[in-house]
Coordinates of C-alpha atoms in Angstrom, one line a residue:
M1 CA 60.8 -46.1 -48.6
N2 CA 61.9 -45.1 -45.2
M3 CA 62.9 -47.6 -42.5
M4 CA 61.8 -46.7 -39.1
I5 CA 63.2 -48.0 -35.8
C6 CA 61.3 -47.1 -32.7
I7 CA 60.4 -48.3 -29.3
L8 CA 56.6 -48.1 -28.4
K9 CA 55.0 -48.6 -25.0
R10 CA 52.2 -51.1 -25.1
L11 CA 50.9 -53.9 -22.8
S12 CA 51.8 -57.3 -24.2
V13 CA 49.8 -60.4 -23.2
G14 CA 52.1 -63.4 -22.7
V15 CA 54.9 -62.3 -25.1
V16 CA 56.9 -59.4 -26.2
M17 CA 55.9 -58.5 -29.8
M18 CA 58.6 -57.6 -32.3
V19 CA 57.8 -55.5 -35.4
I20 CA 59.9 -57.1 -38.2
T21 CA 59.4 -54.3 -40.9
I22 CA 57.6 -51.0 -41.0
A23 CA 57.1 -49.8 -44.7
C24 CA 56.1 -46.2 -45.2
S25 CA 55.2 -44.1 -48.3
H26 CA 54.8 -40.4 -48.4
E27 CA 51.8 -39.0 -50.2
E28 CA 49.4 -36.7 -48.6
E29 CA 50.3 -38.3 -45.3
Y30 CA 52.3 -41.2 -44.0
V31 CA 50.7 -44.5 -44.5
C32 CA 52.4 -47.4 -42.6
E33 CA 51.9 -51.1 -43.2
Q34 CA 53.1 -53.1 -40.1
M35 CA 54.3 -56.8 -40.3
T36 CA 54.4 -58.2 -36.9
Q37 CA 55.7 -61.4 -35.6
A38 CA 55.5 -62.7 -32.0
L39 CA 58.7 -62.9 -30.0
S40 CA 58.7 -65.1 -27.0
F41 CA 61.5 -65.6 -24.4
R42 CA 62.9 -68.8 -22.7
I43 CA 65.0 -68.0 -19.7
A44 CA 66.8 -70.8 -17.7
D45 CA 69.4 -70.7 -15.0
T46 CA 72.5 -72.9 -15.7
G47 CA 73.0 -73.3 -11.9
Y48 CA 76.0 -73.3 -9.6
Q49 CA 78.4 -76.2 -10.1
E50 CA 80.4 -77.7 -7.3
E51 CA 84.0 -76.5 -7.1
G52 CA 86.5 -79.1 -8.2
K53 CA 84.0 -81.3 -10.2
N54 CA 84.2 -81.8 -13.9
L55 CA 83.0 -78.4 -15.3
H56 CA 82.4 -79.9 -18.7
S57 CA 79.9 -82.4 -17.4
R58 CA 76.3 -81.9 -18.7
A59 CA 74.9 -82.9 -15.3
I60 CA 73.0 -80.1 -13.5
D61 CA 72.5 -80.0 -9.8
T62 CA 68.9 -78.7 -9.7
D63 CA 69.2 -77.8 -6.0
Y64 CA 71.5 -74.9 -7.1
Q65 CA 69.2 -73.5 -9.9
T66 CA 66.9 -70.5 -9.4
R67 CA 63.3 -71.5 -10.0
F68 CA 61.6 -68.4 -11.4
S69 CA 58.1 -67.6 -10.1
T70 CA 55.6 -64.9 -10.5
G71 CA 57.0 -61.4 -9.8
D72 CA 60.7 -62.2 -10.7
A73 CA 62.1 -59.7 -13.2
C74 CA 65.0 -59.5 -15.6
G75 CA 66.4 -56.6 -17.5
L76 CA 66.7 -56.9 -21.3
Y77 CA 69.0 -55.0 -23.8
V78 CA 68.7 -55.2 -27.5
V79 CA 71.8 -54.1 -29.5
T80 CA 71.9 -53.5 -33.3
D81 CA 74.3 -51.9 -35.8
N82 CA 72.7 -48.6 -34.7
G83 CA 73.6 -49.1 -31.0
V84 CA 71.4 -50.0 -28.0
V85 CA 67.8 -49.8 -29.2
G86 CA 66.3 -51.7 -26.2
N87 CA 67.4 -50.3 -23.0
N88 CA 66.8 -52.1 -19.7
I89 CA 63.5 -53.4 -20.7
K90 CA 61.7 -55.1 -17.8
L91 CA 60.6 -58.7 -18.3
L92 CA 58.3 -60.0 -15.6
A93 CA 57.7 -63.7 -14.8
E94 CA 54.3 -65.3 -14.4
R95 CA 54.0 -68.9 -13.4
D96 CA 51.1 -70.9 -14.5
A97 CA 49.6 -72.6 -11.4
A98 CA 48.3 -75.7 -13.3
S99 CA 51.3 -76.5 -15.6
G100 CA 54.0 -74.9 -13.8
S101 CA 55.4 -73.3 -16.9
V102 CA 56.6 -69.6 -16.7
T103 CA 56.1 -66.9 -19.3
W104 CA 57.8 -63.6 -19.5
K105 CA 55.8 -60.4 -20.1
S106 CA 56.8 -56.8 -20.9
D107 CA 55.0 -53.4 -21.6
V108 CA 57.4 -52.5 -24.4
L109 CA 56.8 -53.2 -28.1
L110 CA 60.2 -53.7 -29.9
S111 CA 60.6 -52.6 -33.4
V112 CA 63.8 -54.1 -34.8
K113 CA 65.0 -56.7 -37.3
W114 CA 65.6 -59.8 -35.2
K115 CA 68.2 -61.2 -37.4
D116 CA 70.4 -58.1 -37.0
A117 CA 69.9 -57.8 -33.2
V118 CA 71.9 -59.1 -30.2
F119 CA 70.1 -59.7 -27.0
F120 CA 71.5 -59.4 -23.5
L121 CA 69.7 -60.2 -20.2
Y122 CA 70.6 -59.8 -16.6
Y123 CA 68.9 -60.8 -13.3
P124 CA 67.7 -59.4 -10.8
Y125 CA 66.3 -56.3 -12.4
Q126 CA 67.7 -52.9 -11.4
E127 CA 65.8 -49.7 -11.9
D128 CA 69.0 -47.6 -12.2
M129 CA 71.4 -49.1 -14.8
K130 CA 73.1 -45.9 -15.7
G131 CA 76.9 -46.5 -16.3
K132 CA 76.4 -50.3 -15.7
V133 CA 76.7 -51.6 -19.3
A134 CA 79.7 -51.3 -21.6
D135 CA 79.8 -49.7 -25.0
A136 CA 77.4 -51.3 -27.7
S137 CA 80.6 -52.2 -29.7
L138 CA 81.3 -55.0 -27.3
A139 CA 77.9 -56.8 -28.1
A140 CA 79.8 -59.0 -30.6
E141 CA 81.9 -60.4 -27.6
S142 CA 79.9 -61.7 -24.7
D143 CA 77.4 -60.9 -22.0
E144 CA 80.3 -60.8 -19.6
A145 CA 81.9 -58.0 -21.5
F146 CA 78.7 -56.1 -22.1
F147 CA 77.7 -56.2 -18.4
A148 CA 81.3 -55.8 -17.2
P149 CA 80.7 -52.5 -15.3
L150 CA 77.6 -54.1 -13.5
I151 CA 79.5 -57.2 -12.5
A152 CA 82.6 -55.2 -11.3
D153 CA 80.4 -53.0 -9.0
W154 CA 78.1 -55.8 -7.8
K155 CA 78.0 -56.3 -4.0
P156 CA 76.0 -59.1 -2.4
Q157 CA 74.1 -58.0 0.6
D158 CA 75.2 -58.8 4.2
N159 CA 71.7 -59.9 5.1
Q160 CA 70.7 -62.7 2.8
S161 CA 68.5 -64.5 5.4
T162 CA 65.3 -64.5 3.3
Y163 CA 64.9 -66.0 -0.2
A164 CA 64.1 -62.6 -1.6
A165 CA 67.3 -61.1 -0.2
Y166 CA 69.3 -64.1 -1.3
T167 CA 68.1 -64.0 -4.8
A168 CA 68.5 -60.2 -4.9
S169 CA 72.3 -60.7 -4.5
D170 CA 72.5 -63.5 -7.1
L171 CA 73.6 -61.7 -10.3
M172 CA 73.2 -63.6 -13.4
T173 CA 73.7 -62.6 -17.2
A174 CA 73.3 -64.1 -20.6
R175 CA 73.4 -63.5 -24.3
G176 CA 70.4 -64.7 -26.2
T177 CA 70.1 -67.0 -29.2
V178 CA 67.1 -66.6 -31.6
S179 CA 65.4 -69.6 -33.1
A180 CA 62.0 -70.4 -34.6
T181 CA 59.6 -72.6 -32.6
M182 CA 57.5 -75.3 -34.1
S183 CA 54.5 -72.9 -34.1
G184 CA 56.5 -70.4 -36.2
E185 CA 57.1 -67.7 -33.6
Q186 CA 60.6 -66.4 -32.9
Q187 CA 62.0 -67.3 -29.6
V188 CA 65.0 -65.9 -27.8
S189 CA 66.5 -68.3 -25.4
F190 CA 68.8 -67.3 -22.5
S191 CA 71.0 -69.6 -20.3
L192 CA 71.9 -67.3 -17.4
K193 CA 75.3 -67.7 -15.8
H194 CA 75.9 -66.8 -12.1
R195 CA 78.5 -64.1 -11.8
M196 CA 78.9 -64.4 -8.0
A197 CA 80.3 -67.3 -6.0
L198 CA 78.4 -69.4 -3.5
A199 CA 79.6 -70.6 -0.1
V200 CA 77.5 -73.5 1.3
V201 CA 77.7 -74.1 5.0
E202 CA 76.8 -77.5 6.1
L203 CA 75.6 -77.4 9.7
P204 CA 76.1 -80.3 12.1
V205 CA 72.8 -82.2 11.3
T206 CA 71.7 -85.8 11.8
T207 CA 69.2 -86.9 9.1
Y208 CA 67.1 -89.8 10.3
R209 CA 66.2 -92.1 7.4
F210 CA 63.2 -94.4 8.2
T211 CA 64.2 -97.9 7.0
N212 CA 61.0 -99.7 7.9
Y213 CA 58.7 -97.3 6.2
T214 CA 60.4 -95.7 3.3
D215 CA 57.6 -93.3 2.5
I216 CA 58.0 -91.5 5.9
P217 CA 60.0 -88.3 5.1
D218 CA 63.5 -88.1 6.4
Y219 CA 63.9 -86.0 9.5
S220 CA 66.9 -83.7 10.1
A221 CA 67.9 -82.7 13.5
S222 CA 70.5 -79.9 13.8
M223 CA 72.9 -79.0 16.6
P224 CA 72.5 -75.4 17.6
V225 CA 75.1 -73.2 16.0
S226 CA 75.7 -69.5 16.6
F227 CA 77.5 -67.1 14.2
S228 CA 79.2 -63.8 14.9
G229 CA 79.6 -61.0 12.4
N230 CA 77.4 -59.0 10.0
Q231 CA 76.6 -61.8 7.5
K232 CA 73.1 -63.4 7.7
M233 CA 72.8 -66.6 5.5
Y234 CA 69.9 -68.1 3.8
A235 CA 68.8 -71.3 5.7
L236 CA 67.4 -74.3 3.8
T237 CA 65.4 -77.1 5.3
D238 CA 68.3 -79.7 4.7
G239 CA 70.4 -78.1 7.4
T240 CA 72.6 -76.0 5.0
L241 CA 73.2 -72.3 4.8
R242 CA 74.0 -70.2 1.7
L243 CA 75.9 -67.0 1.3
L244 CA 76.7 -65.3 -2.0
V245 CA 80.2 -63.7 -2.1
R246 CA 82.1 -61.8 -4.7
P247 CA 84.2 -64.4 -6.7
E248 CA 88.0 -64.8 -6.4
E249 CA 88.5 -62.2 -3.7
E250 CA 90.9 -62.3 -1.0
D251 CA 88.8 -59.9 1.2
A252 CA 85.7 -62.1 1.3
P253 CA 83.7 -62.7 4.4
V254 CA 85.1 -64.9 7.2
L255 CA 82.3 -66.7 9.0
E256 CA 83.0 -67.5 12.7
G257 CA 81.0 -69.0 15.4
L258 CA 80.4 -71.6 18.1
C259 CA 78.9 -75.1 18.0
D260 CA 78.5 -78.1 20.4
D261 CA 76.8 -75.9 23.2
G262 CA 79.5 -73.2 22.8
M263 CA 82.4 -75.7 23.4
K264 CA 83.8 -75.5 19.8
K265 CA 84.9 -72.7 17.7
F266 CA 84.9 -72.7 14.0
S267 CA 86.1 -70.3 11.3
I268 CA 85.2 -70.4 7.5
N269 CA 87.1 -68.4 4.9
T270 CA 84.9 -67.8 1.8
A271 CA 87.8 -66.2 -0.3
N272 CA 88.8 -67.3 -3.7
I273 CA 85.7 -69.1 -4.9
T274 CA 85.3 -68.9 -8.7
S275 CA 82.3 -67.3 -10.1
G276 CA 79.6 -69.7 -11.0
L277 CA 80.8 -72.4 -8.5
Y278 CA 79.9 -73.3 -5.0
K279 CA 82.1 -74.6 -2.3
T280 CA 80.9 -76.6 0.7
F281 CA 82.2 -76.0 4.2
K282 CA 81.3 -78.4 7.1
V283 CA 80.9 -77.3 10.6
D284 CA 81.9 -80.0 13.0
G285 CA 81.6 -82.7 10.4
G286 CA 78.4 -81.5 8.7
R287 CA 75.6 -83.8 7.9
K288 CA 75.4 -87.3 9.1
I289 CA 72.9 -89.9 7.8
Q290 CA 71.5 -92.3 10.4
D291 CA 69.3 -95.3 9.5
Y292 CA 66.2 -95.3 11.9
T293 CA 63.1 -97.4 12.4
L294 CA 59.8 -96.0 13.4
Q295 CA 59.1 -97.0 16.9
M296 CA 56.9 -96.5 19.9
S297 CA 57.4 -93.2 21.6
D298 CA 58.3 -91.3 18.4
V299 CA 56.4 -88.1 17.9
L300 CA 53.8 -87.6 15.1
A301 CA 53.8 -84.1 13.7
H302 CA 51.7 -82.3 11.1
L303 CA 52.8 -80.0 8.3
G304 CA 50.9 -76.9 7.1
N305 CA 49.4 -78.8 4.2
H306 CA 47.9 -81.1 6.6
S307 CA 50.2 -84.1 5.8
W308 CA 52.3 -85.7 8.6
Y309 CA 55.9 -86.6 9.4
V310 CA 57.6 -88.2 12.3
I311 CA 60.1 -86.6 14.9
P312 CA 62.3 -89.4 16.4
Y313 CA 61.8 -89.4 20.2
E314 CA 65.6 -89.1 20.7
A315 CA 65.7 -85.8 18.6
Y316 CA 62.5 -84.3 20.2
T317 CA 64.0 -82.5 23.1
D318 CA 66.0 -80.1 20.9
A319 CA 63.6 -80.0 18.0
P320 CA 62.8 -76.5 16.7
D321 CA 59.4 -77.9 15.3
K322 CA 57.9 -79.0 18.7
G323 CA 54.9 -76.9 18.0
N324 CA 53.9 -79.3 15.0
A325 CA 53.6 -82.2 17.4
I326 CA 50.1 -83.9 17.5
G327 CA 50.6 -87.3 19.1
V328 CA 52.9 -90.0 20.4
V329 CA 53.3 -93.3 18.6
I330 CA 51.9 -96.1 20.8
K331 CA 52.1 -99.0 18.4
V332 CA 54.0 -99.5 15.1
G333 CA 52.1 -101.4 12.4
R334 CA 48.6 -102.7 12.5
H335 CA 47.6 -104.7 15.5
N336 CA 46.4 -108.2 14.7
G337 CA 43.5 -107.6 17.0
D338 CA 42.2 -104.5 15.0
C339 CA 39.1 -105.6 13.0
S340 CA 38.3 -102.0 11.8
D341 CA 37.5 -101.0 8.3
Y342 CA 39.6 -97.9 7.7
T343 CA 38.3 -97.5 4.2
Q344 CA 35.2 -95.8 5.6
P345 CA 35.8 -92.3 7.2
L346 CA 34.1 -91.5 10.5
A347 CA 32.5 -88.5 8.9
A348 CA 31.7 -87.6 5.3
G349 CA 34.6 -85.6 3.9
G350 CA 36.7 -86.2 7.0
P351 CA 40.2 -87.7 7.2
L352 CA 40.7 -91.0 5.6
L353 CA 43.6 -93.4 6.1
S354 CA 45.6 -94.2 3.1
A355 CA 45.0 -97.9 2.0
S356 CA 48.7 -98.2 0.8
T357 CA 50.5 -98.3 4.1
F358 CA 49.4 -98.7 7.8
H359 CA 52.2 -97.2 9.8
G360 CA 50.7 -97.4 13.3
Y361 CA 48.7 -95.6 16.1
A362 CA 49.3 -92.4 17.8
A363 CA 47.8 -91.0 21.1
A364 CA 46.7 -87.3 21.4
L365 CA 48.9 -85.0 23.4
N366 CA 46.2 -83.8 25.8
D367 CA 42.7 -84.6 27.2
L368 CA 41.1 -81.3 25.6
S369 CA 39.5 -80.7 28.9
A370 CA 39.9 -81.7 32.5
E371 CA 36.2 -81.9 33.0
Q372 CA 35.0 -85.5 33.5
I373 CA 32.0 -86.5 31.4
E374 CA 29.5 -89.3 30.9
W375 CA 30.2 -92.0 28.3
G376 CA 26.6 -92.2 27.1
P377 CA 23.0 -93.4 27.7
S378 CA 22.5 -96.0 30.4
T379 CA 21.4 -98.6 27.8
V380 CA 24.5 -99.5 25.8
G381 CA 23.2 -102.0 23.3
L382 CA 26.6 -102.3 21.4
P383 CA 28.7 -105.4 20.8
N384 CA 31.9 -103.5 21.1
Y385 CA 34.1 -106.4 22.1
P386 CA 36.1 -109.0 20.2
V387 CA 34.3 -112.1 18.9
D388 CA 35.5 -115.4 17.6
A389 CA 34.7 -116.8 14.0
Q390 CA 31.3 -117.9 15.2
G391 CA 30.5 -114.4 16.6
N392 CA 30.9 -115.5 20.3
P393 CA 32.1 -112.8 22.7
Q394 CA 35.7 -113.0 23.6
N395 CA 37.1 -112.0 27.1
N396 CA 38.4 -108.4 27.0
Y397 CA 38.6 -107.7 30.8
N398 CA 40.8 -109.9 32.8
N399 CA 43.9 -112.1 32.5
E400 CA 45.4 -109.4 30.2
T401 CA 43.0 -110.3 27.4
Y402 CA 42.1 -106.6 27.2
K403 CA 45.5 -106.1 25.5
Q404 CA 44.1 -107.8 22.4
D405 CA 41.1 -105.6 22.0
W406 CA 42.3 -103.1 19.3
S407 CA 39.2 -102.3 17.3
G408 CA 38.6 -98.8 18.6
Y409 CA 37.8 -97.3 15.1
A410 CA 35.2 -99.9 14.5
Y411 CA 33.7 -99.4 17.9
T412 CA 33.6 -95.6 17.4
Q413 CA 31.9 -96.1 14.0
A414 CA 29.3 -98.3 15.7
I415 CA 28.6 -95.6 18.3
I416 CA 28.2 -92.9 15.6
K417 CA 25.8 -95.1 13.8
Q418 CA 23.8 -95.8 16.8
A419 CA 23.5 -92.2 17.7
G420 CA 22.1 -91.4 14.2
G421 CA 25.2 -89.8 12.8
Q422 CA 27.9 -87.5 13.9
E423 CA 25.5 -84.6 14.1
Q424 CA 23.6 -86.4 17.0
L425 CA 26.8 -87.5 19.0
L426 CA 26.0 -85.2 22.0
V427 CA 24.1 -88.1 23.4
Y428 CA 27.5 -89.9 23.6
P429 CA 29.5 -87.2 25.2
A430 CA 32.8 -89.3 25.4
V431 CA 32.7 -90.1 21.7
Y432 CA 31.6 -86.5 20.8
R433 CA 34.7 -85.1 22.6
A434 CA 37.1 -87.6 21.0
V435 CA 35.8 -87.3 17.5
T436 CA 34.0 -84.0 17.0
A437 CA 35.4 -81.6 19.6
F438 CA 38.9 -82.7 19.5
E439 CA 38.9 -82.6 15.7
N440 CA 37.6 -79.0 15.7
K441 CA 40.5 -77.9 17.9
Y442 CA 43.2 -80.2 16.6
P443 CA 42.5 -81.2 13.0
A444 CA 44.0 -84.6 12.2
P445 CA 46.1 -84.9 9.0
V446 CA 44.0 -85.8 6.0
N447 CA 45.9 -89.1 5.4
T448 CA 45.1 -90.5 8.8
S449 CA 42.0 -92.2 10.3
G450 CA 41.0 -89.0 12.2
W451 CA 40.7 -89.0 16.0
F452 CA 38.6 -91.7 17.6
L453 CA 37.7 -93.1 21.1
P454 CA 40.3 -95.9 21.7
S455 CA 39.4 -99.4 22.5
I456 CA 40.6 -100.8 25.8
G457 CA 43.7 -102.4 24.3
Q458 CA 44.6 -99.2 22.7
L459 CA 43.9 -97.2 25.7
W460 CA 46.2 -99.5 27.8
N461 CA 49.1 -98.6 25.4
V462 CA 48.2 -95.0 25.9
Y463 CA 48.5 -95.4 29.7
S464 CA 51.8 -97.3 29.1
H465 CA 53.2 -94.2 27.3
T466 CA 52.0 -91.6 29.8
G467 CA 55.6 -90.7 30.8
V468 CA 56.4 -90.0 27.1
L469 CA 53.3 -88.1 26.8
G470 CA 54.4 -86.1 29.7
V471 CA 57.7 -85.2 28.1
V472 CA 56.0 -84.2 24.9
Q473 CA 53.1 -82.3 26.4
N474 CA 50.6 -83.7 28.9
E475 CA 50.6 -87.1 30.5
L476 CA 47.5 -88.8 31.7
S477 CA 45.9 -87.7 34.9
T478 CA 47.3 -89.2 38.0
F479 CA 43.7 -89.9 39.4
G480 CA 40.6 -90.7 37.5
H481 CA 39.1 -92.9 34.9
Y482 CA 39.7 -92.7 31.1
W483 CA 36.9 -93.9 28.9
S484 CA 37.4 -96.6 26.1
S485 CA 35.0 -97.4 23.3
S486 CA 35.0 -101.2 24.5
V487 CA 32.0 -102.7 26.1
H488 CA 32.6 -105.5 28.8
Y489 CA 32.3 -108.8 27.0
Y490 CA 30.1 -110.3 29.7
Q491 CA 28.6 -107.4 31.6
T492 CA 27.5 -105.6 28.6
E493 CA 26.0 -102.7 30.5
C494 CA 29.5 -101.6 31.4
I495 CA 32.1 -99.7 29.6
L496 CA 35.8 -100.6 30.1
T497 CA 38.1 -97.8 31.4
I498 CA 41.7 -97.4 32.6
R499 CA 41.4 -96.4 36.3
I500 CA 44.4 -94.5 37.6
Q501 CA 45.2 -94.1 41.3
N502 CA 48.5 -92.4 42.3
S503 CA 49.6 -92.9 38.8
L504 CA 49.0 -96.6 38.9
G505 CA 46.5 -98.0 36.4
D506 CA 44.3 -101.0 35.9
V507 CA 41.2 -102.0 33.9
Y508 CA 37.9 -101.3 35.3
G509 CA 34.3 -101.5 34.3
K510 CA 32.0 -98.5 34.8
Y511 CA 28.4 -97.6 33.9
P512 CA 28.1 -95.3 31.0
T513 CA 26.4 -92.7 33.1
D514 CA 29.4 -92.4 35.5
I515 CA 32.0 -89.8 34.6
G516 CA 35.5 -90.1 33.2
L517 CA 38.3 -88.5 31.0
V518 CA 38.9 -88.8 27.2
R519 CA 42.2 -89.2 25.4
P520 CA 41.7 -89.8 21.6
V521 CA 44.0 -91.8 19.3
L522 CA 44.3 -92.0 15.6
A523 CA 45.8 -94.5 13.0
F524 CA 48.3 -93.1 10.5

């Protein structure tokens, strides 16, 4: 019986297949009986550990682990007594979108005895590995010995500014261990070790932590910092930069630059960091945590996934993400004069405010159009004013009683209903502009109420913040009327407006066929 060892090219689905034994008998021709067993791979990153900490601790800082995703590739070597029988086999990662699990695939079918083989792995994959592995006789020692030529010649890129460039410089190696899974398949597990060292630069950042609403994401505001030299670091959203360097080298990059509006110089020497460890360098004190409460004048901003966050007003001037701003906070918490039912969306499938926490109200940053438009038909026929427990109308016009009229969402719903649905809103131009036209151009985050025409109390708070709106984007017009969704409690044929003359505003009643401007609001 002849034993055959070969490497065959074949597409493998989900796993790399290993042929355990091939038995052949010679008669008129060779007849081979193949006994195959699936071989799968489990590849994990042990992560960088902080320099100076207990290196024997089992705790792992997940922020310093590579999370493999579709398209990542490792190089596999298989060594037996006969030498290297699997040479730089490419393993490609595929991440399952539903489960988040990663499987590794190859187009190579290995034919070796697994119990006699030693497996070595490195990352990231290199097409040309000529002269970059040691003699197979070192297989019994370690992956560090086997990949010694690769490690010795590895040079991190100067430009690591993108995640792809950063990970392309992050050399890792491992020796595999073989075990049987519960399903009976053979699995090779690798715990990759980082062979480079990591310099972490902590920029001068103030992180605002919202104490009155802990579900609001922290916001980090960084001080502008400039670097000289060729090194370009990978920037993270937490205000830190990362640079991979060769370990324990005297001639490592020195990072120099200016901060505090160019008034302070700094210099960071990245020499002599041990492989697999990271060392943190703080520029001008690094990160500071500041407890902060959500307050009026803060800026509501949206993320690409349509959720929202808050930029503290004091950090807005230098904020790099000003383009994400959608509104200014005009009230924190729910007003006790707001009788709206926010569990019902303004339109089917539209934004809907989460029932868990009511954070406040925000005014839009512009009027959408400077064109003044009618409110709606001459016959109003809507009880859009506060009422007492018996249903009697309550003053919402004079003696500052208008400041308690905060049910703009409910009033907007009533107008939509009277129009016959959102598709018929053109008969109410002011509400159409606030709800439909504004939403089409500036979509509200999904976990908000969506844009609506404010009540007179809400509109007064918008007017009170016109200076802040001007800083963020566009203040209210210095002349003209702004429509509310409130009807005069006594003269029910009139709609309440904010009349502005020479930047001074007051509450005024207008017929719905007159003209005015629109500034929407939303609840979040």
